[in-house]
Backbone as JSON, one array per atom type, in Angstrom:
{
  "sequence": "MKRTLLIAVVVAGLAACGALSSAATLTPAAASTDSAESAISPPQANETAFPPGVNESGVTGPLALATAHRETLGNTSYAAVTTITFQRPNGTVVAEATTITRVESGGESFSVATTGSQSNASAPLGVDHYRSERWVNETTVVVADTLRSEEPTYRQVNRENSLTGPDANWELLYGAFGTGETIYVGQVERGGTTLHKIVSTPSRTEATDGPVDGTTYDFSALVDSEGVVHNFQTTQRSTLEGETVVVTRTMRITEIGNTTVERPDWYEQAVENDTETASE",
  "N": [[-189.38, -197.57, 6.1], [-188.79, -197.14, 9.48], [-190.78, -197.76, 12.47], [-190.43, -195.73, 14.35], [-189.59, -193.62, 12.79], [-191.85, -193.23, 11.19], [-193.64, -192.31, 13.13], [-192.33, -189.87, 13.59], [-192.83, -188.61, 11.1], [-195.65, -188.27, 11.21], [-195.93, -186.57, 13.48], [-194.35, -184.47, 12.62], [-195.92, -183.61, 10.49], [-198.14, -182.67, 11.79], [-196.92, -180.64, 13.25], [-196.4, -178.94, 11.19], [-198.95, -178.14, 10.75], [-199.39, -176.45, 12.8], [-198.57, -175.45, 16.2], [-199.86, -177.03, 19.15], [-201.95, -177.58, 22.22], [-202.45, -179.27, 25.46], [-205.71, -179.72, 26.34], [-208.41, -180.72, 27.92], [-211.02, -180.05, 27.45], [-211.29, -179.49, 24.82], [-212.22, -180.72, 21.57], [-211.5, -182.77, 18.67], [-211.59, -181.28, 15.32], [-214.63, -181.23, 13.4], [-215.56, -183.36, 10.59], [-216.45, -181.72, 8.56], [-216.3, -178.25, 7.79], [-218.63, -176.87, 8.05], [-221.73, -177.59, 9.19], [-224.33, -176.99, 8.54], [-225.41, -176.24, 5.72], [-227.6, -174.78, 4.75], [-227.64, -172.53, 6.35], [-225.96, -170.74, 5.37], [-225.39, -167.55, 4.09], [-225.76, -165.94, 0.98], [-223.1, -164.22, -0.83], [-222.82, -160.68, -0.43], [-221.6, -158.22, -2.0], [-221.57, -155.39, -1.61], [-222.18, -155.04, 1.01], [-220.61, -156.6, 2.63], [-217.95, -157.08, 4.89], [-215.11, -158.11, 3.93], [-212.6, -160.63, 4.67], [-209.0, -159.89, 4.9], [-207.39, -160.11, 1.78], [-209.48, -161.38, 0.46], [-212.33, -161.43, -1.67], [-215.66, -161.09, -3.17], [-215.41, -163.08, -5.05], [-213.56, -164.98, -4.18], [-210.41, -166.11, -2.83], [-208.08, -163.68, -3.24], [-205.61, -162.78, -2.49], [-203.5, -164.8, -1.2], [-201.23, -164.64, 0.44], [-201.75, -162.32, 1.98], [-204.04, -163.09, 3.36], [-203.23, -165.4, 4.83], [-201.18, -164.22, 6.34], [-202.59, -162.33, 7.82], [-204.1, -164.06, 9.43], [-202.07, -165.24, 11.0], [-200.83, -162.95, 12.24], [-202.92, -161.69, 13.6], [-203.65, -163.65, 15.55], [-201.22, -163.72, 16.78], [-201.27, -161.62, 18.53], [-202.95, -162.19, 20.61], [-204.35, -164.57, 22.92], [-205.0, -168.09, 22.31], [-206.62, -171.17, 21.59], [-206.19, -174.37, 19.93], [-207.05, -177.1, 17.79], [-205.64, -179.61, 15.93], [-205.86, -182.14, 13.51], [-204.51, -184.99, 11.86], [-204.64, -187.44, 9.32], [-203.61, -190.42, 7.8], [-204.56, -192.29, 5.21], [-205.09, -195.29, 3.32], [-206.19, -195.59, -0.12], [-208.39, -197.34, -0.03], [-209.53, -196.76, 2.38], [-208.43, -197.7, 4.72], [-206.81, -196.93, 7.75], [-203.59, -195.74, 8.09], [-202.01, -194.13, 9.77], [-202.6, -191.77, 12.42], [-203.24, -188.75, 14.13], [-203.79, -186.39, 16.76], [-203.39, -183.07, 17.72], [-203.32, -180.78, 20.35], [-203.31, -177.41, 21.22], [-202.41, -174.77, 23.43], [-202.0, -171.33, 23.57], [-200.45, -168.49, 24.91], [-200.89, -164.91, 24.83], [-198.86, -163.34, 22.43], [-197.27, -165.55, 22.14], [-195.02, -166.48, 23.59], [-195.28, -168.23, 25.67], [-196.54, -171.46, 25.69], [-198.34, -174.6, 25.3], [-198.19, -177.91, 24.15], [-199.72, -180.89, 23.01], [-199.59, -183.96, 21.61], [-201.33, -186.77, 20.49], [-201.35, -190.01, 19.15], [-201.57, -192.75, 16.71], [-200.31, -195.57, 14.92], [-199.9, -197.9, 12.16], [-198.4, -200.99, 12.96], [-195.43, -201.85, 11.74], [-194.01, -204.32, 11.98], [-195.87, -206.1, 12.81], [-198.64, -206.59, 11.25], [-201.32, -206.46, 12.16], [-201.12, -205.06, 14.44], [-201.02, -202.07, 16.47], [-199.29, -199.07, 17.19], [-199.26, -196.84, 19.82], [-198.91, -193.43, 20.87], [-197.81, -190.56, 22.77], [-196.99, -187.22, 22.99], [-195.85, -184.49, 24.87], [-195.39, -181.01, 25.39], [-194.2, -178.2, 27.18], [-193.74, -174.77, 27.17], [-191.9, -171.89, 27.98], [-190.56, -168.58, 28.24], [-187.87, -169.21, 28.37], [-187.42, -171.97, 28.58], [-188.01, -175.37, 27.58], [-189.88, -178.12, 28.29], [-190.3, -181.63, 28.05], [-192.39, -184.48, 27.64], [-192.54, -187.78, 26.77], [-194.39, -190.53, 25.67], [-194.59, -193.93, 24.76], [-196.55, -196.45, 23.45], [-197.6, -198.45, 26.15], [-195.69, -197.76, 27.86], [-193.7, -196.24, 30.51], [-193.65, -192.7, 30.88], [-191.06, -190.66, 29.48], [-188.93, -187.99, 30.43], [-187.6, -184.78, 29.75], [-185.46, -181.84, 29.41], [-185.14, -178.99, 27.37], [-183.17, -176.4, 26.02], [-184.58, -173.28, 25.32], [-183.63, -171.69, 23.21], [-182.51, -173.49, 21.55], [-184.53, -174.98, 20.6], [-186.84, -176.18, 18.16], [-189.51, -175.88, 18.38], [-192.53, -174.04, 18.14], [-195.33, -171.89, 18.06], [-196.93, -171.46, 15.02], [-199.34, -170.75, 14.14], [-200.43, -172.19, 12.04], [-199.58, -171.1, 9.59], [-198.11, -171.79, 7.24], [-199.43, -174.0, 6.23], [-201.98, -172.92, 5.62], [-201.35, -170.89, 3.82], [-200.2, -172.31, 1.74], [-202.47, -173.82, 0.92], [-204.42, -171.86, 0.24], [-203.1, -170.65, -1.85], [-203.06, -172.45, -3.83], [-204.41, -173.26, -6.8], [-207.82, -172.32, -7.87], [-210.32, -170.55, -6.0], [-213.53, -170.31, -4.32], [-215.8, -167.99, -3.08], [-218.23, -168.67, -0.81], [-220.22, -167.68, 1.0], [-221.74, -166.32, 3.98], [-221.77, -167.41, 7.38], [-223.17, -167.79, 10.61], [-221.55, -168.31, 13.68], [-221.56, -168.98, 16.99], [-222.16, -166.27, 17.54], [-220.4, -164.94, 15.91], [-219.65, -163.71, 12.69], [-218.75, -165.63, 10.02], [-216.86, -166.31, 7.11], [-217.25, -168.43, 4.38], [-215.1, -170.27, 2.43], [-214.12, -172.15, -0.35], [-212.21, -174.65, -2.18], [-211.56, -175.06, -5.72], [-210.89, -177.71, -7.16], [-208.6, -178.75, -9.74], [-208.44, -181.27, -10.81], [-209.51, -184.68, -10.42], [-209.87, -187.04, -7.66], [-209.05, -189.54, -8.58], [-207.93, -192.93, -8.25], [-205.98, -193.78, -9.98], [-204.67, -191.55, -10.7], [-202.11, -188.97, -10.92], [-199.61, -188.86, -8.4], [-198.71, -186.47, -6.38], [-198.85, -184.86, -4.16], [-200.58, -182.76, -4.48], [-203.07, -180.46, -3.48], [-206.3, -181.44, -3.16], [-208.8, -180.68, -2.21], [-210.24, -178.14, -0.17], [-211.77, -176.54, 2.61], [-212.81, -173.62, 4.3], [-213.54, -171.57, 7.19], [-213.58, -168.22, 7.83], [-213.0, -165.34, 9.79], [-213.72, -161.77, 9.83], [-211.3, -160.48, 10.32], [-209.44, -162.13, 9.33], [-208.74, -164.48, 10.66], [-208.66, -167.95, 10.54], [-211.04, -169.96, 11.51], [-212.02, -172.52, 11.18], [-210.84, -175.32, 9.31], [-210.24, -177.55, 6.65], [-208.42, -179.85, 4.76], [-207.7, -182.03, 2.02], [-205.51, -184.31, 0.48], [-203.58, -186.2, -1.94], [-200.82, -188.35, -1.37], [-197.63, -189.9, -0.71], [-196.51, -192.53, 1.47], [-194.12, -194.38, 3.04], [-193.67, -195.54, 0.57], [-196.17, -196.16, -0.47], [-199.42, -195.24, -1.81], [-201.29, -192.74, -0.17], [-204.07, -191.04, 1.3], [-204.17, -187.92, 2.61], [-205.57, -186.23, 5.22], [-206.14, -183.18, 6.78], [-207.29, -181.33, 9.53], [-208.32, -178.36, 11.2], [-209.03, -176.4, 14.04], [-209.66, -173.32, 15.47], [-210.01, -171.87, 18.63], [-211.31, -170.36, 21.73], [-210.34, -167.75, 21.59], [-208.49, -165.14, 22.88], [-209.14, -165.94, 25.44], [-207.54, -167.85, 26.67], [-205.45, -169.76, 28.76], [-202.21, -170.87, 29.85], [-201.13, -173.53, 31.61], [-198.49, -174.63, 33.82], [-197.23, -177.91, 33.57], [-197.84, -180.82, 35.67], [-195.69, -182.5, 35.7], [-193.42, -181.06, 35.45], [-191.22, -180.59, 37.24], [-190.02, -183.11, 37.28], [-189.03, -183.25, 34.67], [-187.19, -181.16, 34.62], [-185.36, -182.02, 36.61], [-184.4, -184.23, 35.41], [-182.5, -183.41, 33.45], [-181.42, -184.1, 30.7], [-181.08, -183.38, 28.12], [-179.97, -180.76, 26.6], [-179.21, -179.73, 24.31], [-179.88, -179.03, 20.8], [-183.15, -180.06, 19.56]],
  "CA": [[-189.24, -196.64, 7.18], [-189.04, -197.73, 10.75], [-191.93, -197.22, 13.16], [-190.07, -194.49, 15.02], [-189.54, -192.62, 11.74], [-193.17, -192.91, 10.8], [-194.14, -191.4, 14.15], [-191.8, -188.53, 13.35], [-193.51, -188.05, 9.98], [-196.92, -187.81, 11.6], [-195.74, -185.46, 14.35], [-193.9, -183.37, 11.82], [-197.03, -183.14, 9.72], [-198.96, -181.86, 12.69], [-196.22, -179.43, 13.56], [-196.6, -178.02, 10.09], [-200.29, -177.57, 10.83], [-199.48, -175.52, 13.93], [-198.37, -176.01, 17.51], [-201.13, -177.13, 19.91], [-201.7, -177.91, 23.61], [-203.3, -180.26, 26.08], [-206.91, -179.17, 26.88], [-209.4, -181.77, 27.89], [-212.3, -179.54, 27.04], [-211.33, -179.34, 23.39], [-212.37, -181.95, 20.81], [-211.07, -182.59, 17.31], [-212.58, -180.65, 14.45], [-215.54, -182.1, 12.69], [-215.12, -183.66, 9.22], [-216.78, -180.59, 7.65], [-216.26, -176.94, 8.53], [-219.94, -176.3, 8.18], [-222.79, -178.68, 9.3], [-225.69, -176.52, 8.1], [-225.22, -175.43, 4.49], [-228.7, -173.84, 4.56], [-227.47, -171.36, 7.15], [-224.99, -169.82, 4.69], [-225.97, -166.45, 3.34], [-224.97, -165.64, -0.27], [-222.26, -163.0, -0.71], [-223.38, -159.41, -0.75], [-220.35, -157.48, -2.08], [-221.69, -154.01, -1.12], [-222.49, -154.99, 2.47], [-219.76, -157.55, 3.3], [-216.57, -156.75, 5.27], [-214.37, -159.32, 3.6], [-211.28, -160.77, 5.32], [-207.86, -159.49, 4.03], [-207.06, -161.03, 0.64], [-210.62, -162.07, -0.03], [-213.51, -160.63, -2.12], [-216.82, -161.89, -3.49], [-215.09, -164.19, -5.96], [-212.71, -165.94, -3.52], [-209.17, -165.63, -2.31], [-207.33, -162.93, -4.24], [-204.32, -162.57, -1.89], [-203.14, -165.86, -0.25], [-200.2, -164.14, 1.44], [-202.4, -161.37, 2.83], [-204.97, -163.81, 4.21], [-202.44, -166.23, 5.76], [-200.46, -163.3, 7.25], [-203.56, -161.77, 8.77], [-204.37, -165.11, 10.38], [-200.92, -165.37, 11.97], [-200.57, -161.76, 12.98], [-204.05, -161.49, 14.52], [-203.49, -164.64, 16.6], [-199.98, -163.39, 17.5], [-201.52, -160.57, 19.49], [-203.93, -162.67, 21.54], [-204.22, -165.98, 23.32], [-205.92, -168.93, 21.61], [-206.39, -172.66, 21.64], [-206.43, -174.95, 18.62], [-206.99, -178.53, 17.63], [-205.32, -180.03, 14.61], [-205.75, -183.59, 13.31], [-203.91, -185.47, 10.6], [-204.93, -188.81, 9.11], [-203.08, -191.03, 6.57], [-205.43, -193.49, 4.83], [-204.99, -195.89, 1.97], [-207.37, -195.29, -0.93], [-209.57, -198.17, 0.41], [-210.07, -196.25, 3.68], [-207.67, -198.22, 5.87], [-206.02, -195.91, 8.42], [-202.22, -196.08, 8.34], [-201.55, -193.43, 10.9], [-203.45, -190.64, 12.7], [-202.8, -188.02, 15.34], [-204.46, -185.16, 17.14], [-202.57, -182.19, 18.49], [-204.08, -179.65, 20.97], [-202.37, -176.41, 21.67], [-202.88, -173.55, 24.12], [-200.96, -170.27, 23.38], [-200.68, -167.17, 25.56], [-200.74, -163.75, 23.89], [-197.48, -163.1, 22.05], [-196.65, -166.82, 21.8], [-193.87, -166.87, 24.33], [-195.65, -169.4, 26.52], [-197.59, -172.3, 25.12], [-198.22, -176.05, 25.59], [-198.51, -178.73, 23.0], [-199.89, -182.33, 23.31], [-199.94, -184.82, 20.45], [-201.63, -188.16, 20.74], [-201.56, -190.61, 17.86], [-201.41, -194.15, 16.55], [-199.85, -195.93, 13.57], [-199.79, -199.31, 11.97], [-197.12, -201.59, 13.39], [-194.83, -202.5, 10.52], [-193.58, -205.68, 12.23], [-197.0, -206.84, 13.06], [-199.63, -205.84, 10.49], [-202.58, -206.29, 12.92], [-200.84, -204.33, 15.65], [-201.03, -200.61, 16.38], [-198.48, -198.44, 18.15], [-199.86, -195.6, 20.3], [-197.85, -192.57, 21.46], [-198.26, -189.27, 23.25], [-195.83, -186.31, 23.18], [-196.3, -183.26, 25.45], [-194.39, -180.0, 25.58], [-194.6, -176.93, 27.82], [-192.71, -173.84, 26.78], [-191.99, -170.5, 28.36], [-189.59, -167.69, 27.58], [-186.45, -169.73, 28.38], [-187.33, -173.39, 28.8], [-188.89, -176.33, 27.0], [-189.84, -179.45, 28.93], [-190.93, -182.62, 27.19], [-192.8, -185.78, 28.15], [-192.93, -188.65, 25.66], [-194.88, -191.9, 26.09], [-194.79, -194.81, 23.63], [-197.37, -197.59, 23.84], [-198.03, -198.37, 27.54], [-194.48, -197.62, 28.65], [-193.68, -195.03, 31.34], [-193.2, -191.47, 30.18], [-189.66, -190.18, 29.58], [-188.95, -186.59, 30.58], [-186.32, -184.11, 29.45], [-185.54, -180.42, 29.33], [-184.44, -178.52, 26.19], [-182.99, -174.95, 26.05], [-185.51, -172.67, 24.36], [-182.94, -171.12, 22.05], [-182.15, -174.65, 20.7], [-185.76, -175.75, 20.29], [-187.58, -175.79, 16.88], [-190.9, -175.8, 18.73], [-193.05, -172.71, 18.14], [-196.63, -171.81, 17.45], [-196.94, -170.57, 13.86], [-200.75, -170.55, 13.77], [-200.75, -172.9, 10.77], [-199.4, -170.16, 8.48], [-197.62, -172.4, 6.04], [-200.54, -174.83, 5.7], [-203.02, -172.06, 5.07], [-200.81, -170.13, 2.67], [-200.09, -173.32, 0.66], [-203.8, -174.21, 0.41], [-205.09, -170.72, -0.37], [-202.38, -170.27, -3.02], [-203.05, -173.55, -4.81], [-205.61, -173.32, -7.62], [-208.82, -171.34, -7.72], [-211.15, -170.68, -4.81], [-214.82, -169.74, -4.4], [-216.42, -167.43, -1.84], [-219.6, -169.25, -0.77], [-221.13, -166.82, 1.7], [-221.57, -166.11, 5.37], [-222.42, -168.31, 8.4], [-223.0, -167.35, 12.0], [-221.06, -169.32, 14.63], [-221.34, -168.39, 18.35], [-222.25, -164.82, 17.51], [-219.35, -164.4, 15.04], [-219.88, -163.96, 11.27], [-217.59, -166.31, 9.37], [-216.94, -166.38, 5.64], [-216.92, -169.75, 3.87], [-214.25, -170.29, 1.22], [-213.79, -173.55, -0.73], [-211.34, -174.71, -3.34], [-212.12, -175.64, -6.92], [-209.81, -178.61, -7.63], [-208.46, -178.83, -11.19], [-208.46, -182.65, -11.21], [-210.24, -185.5, -9.47], [-209.02, -187.89, -6.75], [-208.96, -190.88, -9.13], [-206.82, -193.68, -7.66], [-204.92, -193.96, -10.9], [-204.17, -190.24, -11.05], [-200.73, -188.67, -10.44], [-199.38, -188.7, -6.93], [-197.66, -185.39, -6.25], [-199.17, -184.01, -3.01], [-201.45, -181.64, -4.88], [-204.27, -180.3, -2.67], [-207.5, -181.83, -3.9], [-210.0, -180.06, -1.7], [-210.18, -177.58, 1.18], [-212.89, -175.7, 3.04], [-212.32, -172.8, 5.41], [-214.44, -170.56, 7.71], [-212.71, -167.16, 8.18], [-213.69, -164.1, 10.26], [-213.44, -160.49, 9.06], [-209.92, -160.09, 10.6], [-208.57, -163.06, 8.63], [-208.47, -165.65, 11.45], [-209.29, -169.08, 10.0], [-211.57, -170.67, 12.66], [-212.14, -173.92, 10.83], [-210.15, -175.56, 8.06], [-209.95, -178.96, 6.3], [-207.83, -180.08, 3.4], [-207.45, -183.38, 1.66], [-204.58, -184.47, -0.68], [-203.01, -187.52, -2.16], [-199.39, -188.29, -1.23], [-197.03, -191.2, -0.53], [-195.92, -192.81, 2.74], [-193.47, -195.68, 3.0], [-193.71, -196.04, -0.77], [-197.51, -196.44, -0.92], [-200.31, -194.12, -1.93], [-202.16, -192.45, 0.92], [-204.83, -189.85, 1.28], [-203.85, -187.21, 3.83], [-206.58, -185.29, 5.63], [-205.81, -182.37, 7.87], [-208.32, -180.44, 9.99], [-207.85, -177.41, 12.19], [-210.09, -175.59, 14.68], [-209.17, -172.31, 16.42], [-211.09, -171.5, 19.6], [-210.98, -169.69, 22.97], [-209.55, -166.57, 21.25], [-208.55, -164.14, 23.91], [-209.54, -166.53, 26.71], [-206.74, -169.06, 26.84], [-204.29, -169.71, 29.69], [-201.27, -171.95, 29.77], [-200.68, -173.97, 32.94], [-197.31, -175.51, 33.87], [-197.61, -179.29, 33.8], [-197.47, -181.35, 37.02], [-194.42, -183.23, 35.57], [-192.34, -180.08, 35.15], [-190.01, -180.81, 38.07], [-189.31, -184.32, 36.82], [-188.32, -182.97, 33.44], [-186.03, -180.31, 34.97], [-184.44, -182.82, 37.33], [-183.86, -185.16, 34.39], [-181.99, -182.48, 32.4], [-180.47, -184.93, 29.88], [-180.99, -182.88, 26.74], [-180.04, -179.28, 26.52], [-178.8, -179.38, 22.93], [-181.08, -178.9, 19.9], [-183.97, -181.25, 19.45]],
  "C": [[-189.6, -197.33, 8.5], [-190.17, -197.04, 11.48], [-191.63, -195.88, 13.8], [-190.01, -193.35, 14.01], [-190.89, -192.22, 11.31], [-193.84, -192.02, 11.8], [-193.62, -189.96, 13.91], [-192.46, -187.84, 12.18], [-194.88, -187.51, 10.42], [-196.85, -186.57, 12.49], [-195.26, -184.23, 13.6], [-195.04, -182.72, 10.98], [-197.95, -182.26, 10.53], [-198.28, -180.61, 13.07], [-196.38, -178.43, 12.44], [-198.01, -177.39, 10.11], [-200.4, -176.6, 11.98], [-199.24, -176.16, 15.25], [-199.66, -175.98, 18.32], [-200.93, -177.66, 21.3], [-202.69, -178.83, 24.23], [-204.49, -179.53, 26.77], [-208.0, -180.11, 26.82], [-210.72, -181.31, 27.4], [-212.39, -179.4, 25.58], [-211.51, -180.71, 22.73], [-211.92, -181.72, 19.4], [-212.13, -181.97, 16.4], [-213.44, -181.65, 13.75], [-215.01, -182.32, 11.29], [-215.42, -182.57, 8.27], [-216.68, -179.33, 8.45], [-217.62, -176.35, 8.71], [-221.02, -177.41, 8.1], [-224.13, -178.24, 8.86], [-225.48, -175.61, 6.9], [-226.34, -174.44, 4.28], [-228.56, -172.57, 5.32], [-226.54, -170.32, 6.48], [-225.69, -168.8, 3.89], [-225.12, -166.16, 2.12], [-224.21, -164.38, -0.12], [-223.01, -161.75, -1.17], [-222.19, -158.41, -0.81], [-220.44, -156.06, -1.53], [-221.88, -153.94, 0.36], [-221.48, -155.82, 3.24], [-218.37, -156.9, 3.62], [-215.72, -158.0, 5.06], [-213.07, -159.42, 4.36], [-210.17, -160.25, 4.37], [-207.6, -160.58, 3.0], [-208.22, -161.81, 0.09], [-211.66, -161.07, -0.57], [-214.59, -161.59, -2.5], [-216.54, -163.05, -4.4], [-214.28, -165.27, -5.28], [-211.49, -165.3, -2.96], [-208.34, -164.95, -3.45], [-205.89, -162.72, -3.75], [-203.96, -163.61, -0.82], [-202.22, -165.4, 0.83], [-200.92, -163.22, 2.46], [-203.33, -162.05, 3.82], [-204.24, -164.63, 5.28], [-201.72, -165.37, 6.79], [-201.41, -162.69, 8.26], [-203.97, -162.73, 9.86], [-203.3, -165.18, 11.48], [-200.75, -164.15, 12.84], [-201.71, -161.45, 13.99], [-203.92, -162.45, 15.75], [-202.25, -164.39, 17.41], [-200.16, -162.36, 18.58], [-202.59, -160.94, 20.52], [-203.63, -164.11, 21.96], [-205.25, -166.79, 22.49], [-205.62, -170.41, 21.93], [-206.7, -173.22, 20.26], [-206.35, -176.46, 18.71], [-206.72, -178.83, 16.19], [-205.26, -181.58, 14.55], [-205.12, -183.86, 11.97], [-204.19, -186.98, 10.49], [-204.32, -189.25, 7.78], [-203.88, -192.28, 6.35], [-205.01, -194.0, 3.45], [-206.24, -195.58, 1.2], [-208.59, -196.1, -0.57], [-210.09, -197.76, 1.73], [-209.34, -196.75, 4.9], [-206.77, -197.15, 6.46], [-204.61, -196.43, 8.6], [-201.64, -195.39, 9.58], [-202.49, -192.23, 11.16], [-202.97, -190.01, 13.97], [-203.6, -186.76, 15.53], [-203.58, -184.34, 18.03], [-203.46, -181.03, 19.04], [-203.06, -178.66, 21.51], [-203.06, -175.27, 22.41], [-201.68, -172.56, 24.05], [-201.35, -169.04, 24.09], [-200.36, -166.06, 24.58], [-199.22, -163.49, 23.68], [-196.76, -164.37, 21.71], [-195.43, -167.23, 22.52], [-194.09, -168.12, 25.18], [-196.69, -170.2, 25.86], [-197.34, -173.78, 25.52], [-198.75, -176.79, 24.42], [-198.66, -180.25, 23.45], [-200.37, -183.04, 22.05], [-200.18, -186.26, 20.81], [-201.96, -188.84, 19.42], [-201.34, -192.14, 17.87], [-200.94, -194.41, 15.11], [-199.83, -197.43, 13.45], [-198.41, -199.81, 12.34], [-196.52, -202.35, 12.22], [-194.42, -203.93, 10.77], [-194.74, -206.62, 12.56], [-198.24, -206.22, 12.48], [-200.95, -205.59, 11.25], [-202.4, -205.44, 14.14], [-200.84, -202.83, 15.39], [-200.14, -200.05, 17.49], [-199.18, -197.12, 18.53], [-198.79, -194.76, 20.96], [-198.45, -191.26, 21.88], [-196.97, -188.45, 23.47], [-196.39, -184.98, 23.7], [-195.11, -182.32, 25.61], [-194.99, -178.82, 26.25], [-193.44, -176.01, 27.63], [-192.96, -172.51, 27.4], [-190.88, -169.74, 27.72], [-188.18, -168.32, 27.48], [-186.35, -171.25, 28.32], [-188.38, -174.18, 28.0], [-188.78, -177.63, 27.73], [-190.73, -180.41, 28.14], [-191.23, -183.9, 27.92], [-193.31, -186.6, 27.01], [-193.33, -190.01, 26.19], [-195.19, -192.7, 24.81], [-195.45, -196.06, 24.14], [-197.81, -197.42, 25.29], [-196.81, -198.11, 28.45], [-194.6, -196.34, 29.55], [-193.18, -193.85, 30.56], [-191.73, -191.24, 30.37], [-189.73, -188.66, 29.57], [-187.57, -186.0, 30.24], [-186.6, -182.61, 29.34], [-184.68, -179.97, 28.14], [-184.35, -176.96, 26.35], [-183.87, -174.32, 25.01], [-184.82, -172.23, 23.09], [-182.55, -172.22, 21.05], [-183.37, -175.4, 20.18], [-186.36, -175.27, 19.02], [-189.06, -175.62, 17.18], [-191.37, -174.31, 18.73], [-194.4, -172.66, 17.47], [-196.61, -170.89, 16.2], [-198.34, -170.3, 13.34], [-201.09, -171.06, 12.41], [-200.5, -172.06, 9.53], [-199.04, -170.86, 7.22], [-198.7, -173.29, 5.39], [-201.56, -174.05, 5.0], [-202.51, -171.36, 3.82], [-200.7, -171.07, 1.5], [-201.45, -173.66, 0.11], [-204.42, -173.03, -0.34], [-204.37, -170.37, -1.69], [-202.34, -171.32, -4.07], [-204.39, -173.57, -5.55], [-206.59, -172.17, -7.3], [-209.71, -171.6, -6.5], [-212.54, -170.0, -5.11], [-215.28, -169.21, -3.09], [-217.88, -167.83, -1.84], [-220.62, -168.28, -0.15], [-220.75, -166.74, 3.16], [-222.33, -167.09, 6.23], [-222.16, -167.78, 9.77], [-222.6, -168.54, 12.95], [-220.76, -168.64, 15.99], [-221.34, -166.89, 18.36], [-221.24, -164.18, 16.61], [-219.73, -164.68, 13.59], [-218.62, -164.51, 10.65], [-217.91, -166.41, 7.86], [-216.48, -167.75, 5.14], [-216.25, -169.68, 2.52], [-213.94, -171.77, 0.9], [-212.9, -173.5, -1.99], [-212.14, -175.24, -4.55], [-211.03, -176.45, -7.58], [-209.81, -178.68, -9.17], [-208.5, -180.24, -11.67], [-209.1, -183.48, -10.1], [-209.24, -186.33, -8.64], [-208.98, -189.31, -7.26], [-207.74, -191.64, -8.64], [-205.71, -193.89, -8.67], [-204.35, -192.66, -11.38], [-202.78, -190.05, -10.55], [-200.7, -188.49, -8.95], [-198.33, -187.72, -6.71], [-197.97, -184.43, -5.06], [-200.02, -182.82, -3.35], [-202.68, -181.63, -3.98], [-205.47, -180.54, -3.55], [-208.7, -181.02, -3.46], [-209.65, -179.34, -0.35], [-211.42, -176.74, 1.37], [-212.43, -174.97, 4.23], [-213.46, -171.84, 5.84], [-213.56, -169.48, 8.3], [-213.49, -165.98, 8.72], [-213.17, -162.89, 9.55], [-212.0, -160.04, 9.22], [-208.94, -161.02, 9.87], [-208.26, -164.32, 9.4], [-209.36, -166.79, 10.85], [-209.78, -169.93, 11.19], [-211.67, -172.14, 12.38], [-211.5, -174.18, 9.44], [-209.98, -177.1, 7.87], [-209.42, -179.06, 4.9], [-207.52, -181.54, 3.22], [-206.55, -183.46, 0.44], [-204.09, -185.87, -0.73], [-201.53, -187.38, -2.06], [-198.86, -189.75, -1.19], [-196.45, -191.36, 0.9], [-195.41, -194.21, 2.75], [-193.67, -196.35, 1.62], [-195.16, -196.39, -1.27], [-198.39, -195.19, -0.94], [-201.14, -193.95, -0.71], [-202.91, -191.17, 0.69], [-204.64, -189.16, 2.61], [-204.91, -186.17, 4.07], [-206.16, -184.53, 6.82], [-207.03, -181.48, 8.23], [-207.75, -179.55, 11.07], [-209.08, -176.65, 12.73], [-209.44, -174.6, 15.65], [-210.31, -171.91, 17.34], [-210.51, -170.82, 20.83], [-210.09, -168.46, 22.68], [-209.66, -165.52, 22.31], [-208.89, -164.65, 25.31], [-208.79, -167.77, 27.11], [-205.63, -168.81, 27.83], [-203.47, -170.94, 29.53], [-200.75, -172.31, 31.17], [-199.39, -174.82, 32.89], [-197.71, -176.86, 34.24], [-197.14, -179.78, 35.13], [-196.19, -182.16, 36.9], [-193.24, -182.33, 35.26], [-191.08, -180.36, 35.93], [-189.26, -182.08, 37.65], [-188.49, -184.07, 35.61], [-187.05, -182.17, 33.73], [-184.99, -181.1, 35.68], [-183.72, -183.77, 36.4], [-183.33, -184.37, 33.22], [-180.98, -183.18, 31.58], [-180.32, -184.37, 28.5], [-181.15, -181.4, 26.69], [-179.52, -178.77, 25.17], [-180.07, -179.29, 22.09], [-181.82, -180.19, 19.85], [-183.78, -181.99, 18.12]]
}
């Protein structure tokens, strides 16, 4: 696979994790969704307002939980950070990227910025860096792409022909919650919000000689009572360019109800360089 195609794989992987935007105040999610296990309260079935599709045993309705996440965020503004990392079993990073998104209420206007790097196939010790930014309103998509240290390229895309859209990570969450058994761990307080911790119970280990089929090996999630997944991390084994890789995805939702989307300062350049109005 050529370097440009590998970049597309990483960006596509992040797109599947949800559309995100450029916000310098946001940072990637931590490696764990909970840094203080001792702060988790055990489940109290008679007192707990569980998220949709969840009870004291774990996730009972993956579709209900994932849909509640998407629909709740669809009625408000929010920001999110998603990361994706491809590593060989020995820990060597093959590719990684971080996407930050800001979405206005209703999802008609949003911005997305992905920054990443990947191993350079033609020079094993080299690394290619790239950045892709998008700003979207009701009718227009403008794009700025930068590869390595080259100057950015700008273009405009008709909204009706664009595949870009914030899906609030619906497919990623539904796939994880619906794979295997889960455990409801308890409650944790974060910023004055009660969150429910849910973890997976993998059916097999991550042995390097095990089957490679993209099966989710592990996930951990913090969910509020309305079903919004505030923190999420999943790890799975897959293949990339014919070799085994461990794929780790993390997601953090923040600034719920307090997010604005600003038009980028390169908007006019993209509109003036209207070279792509067909589908992306």
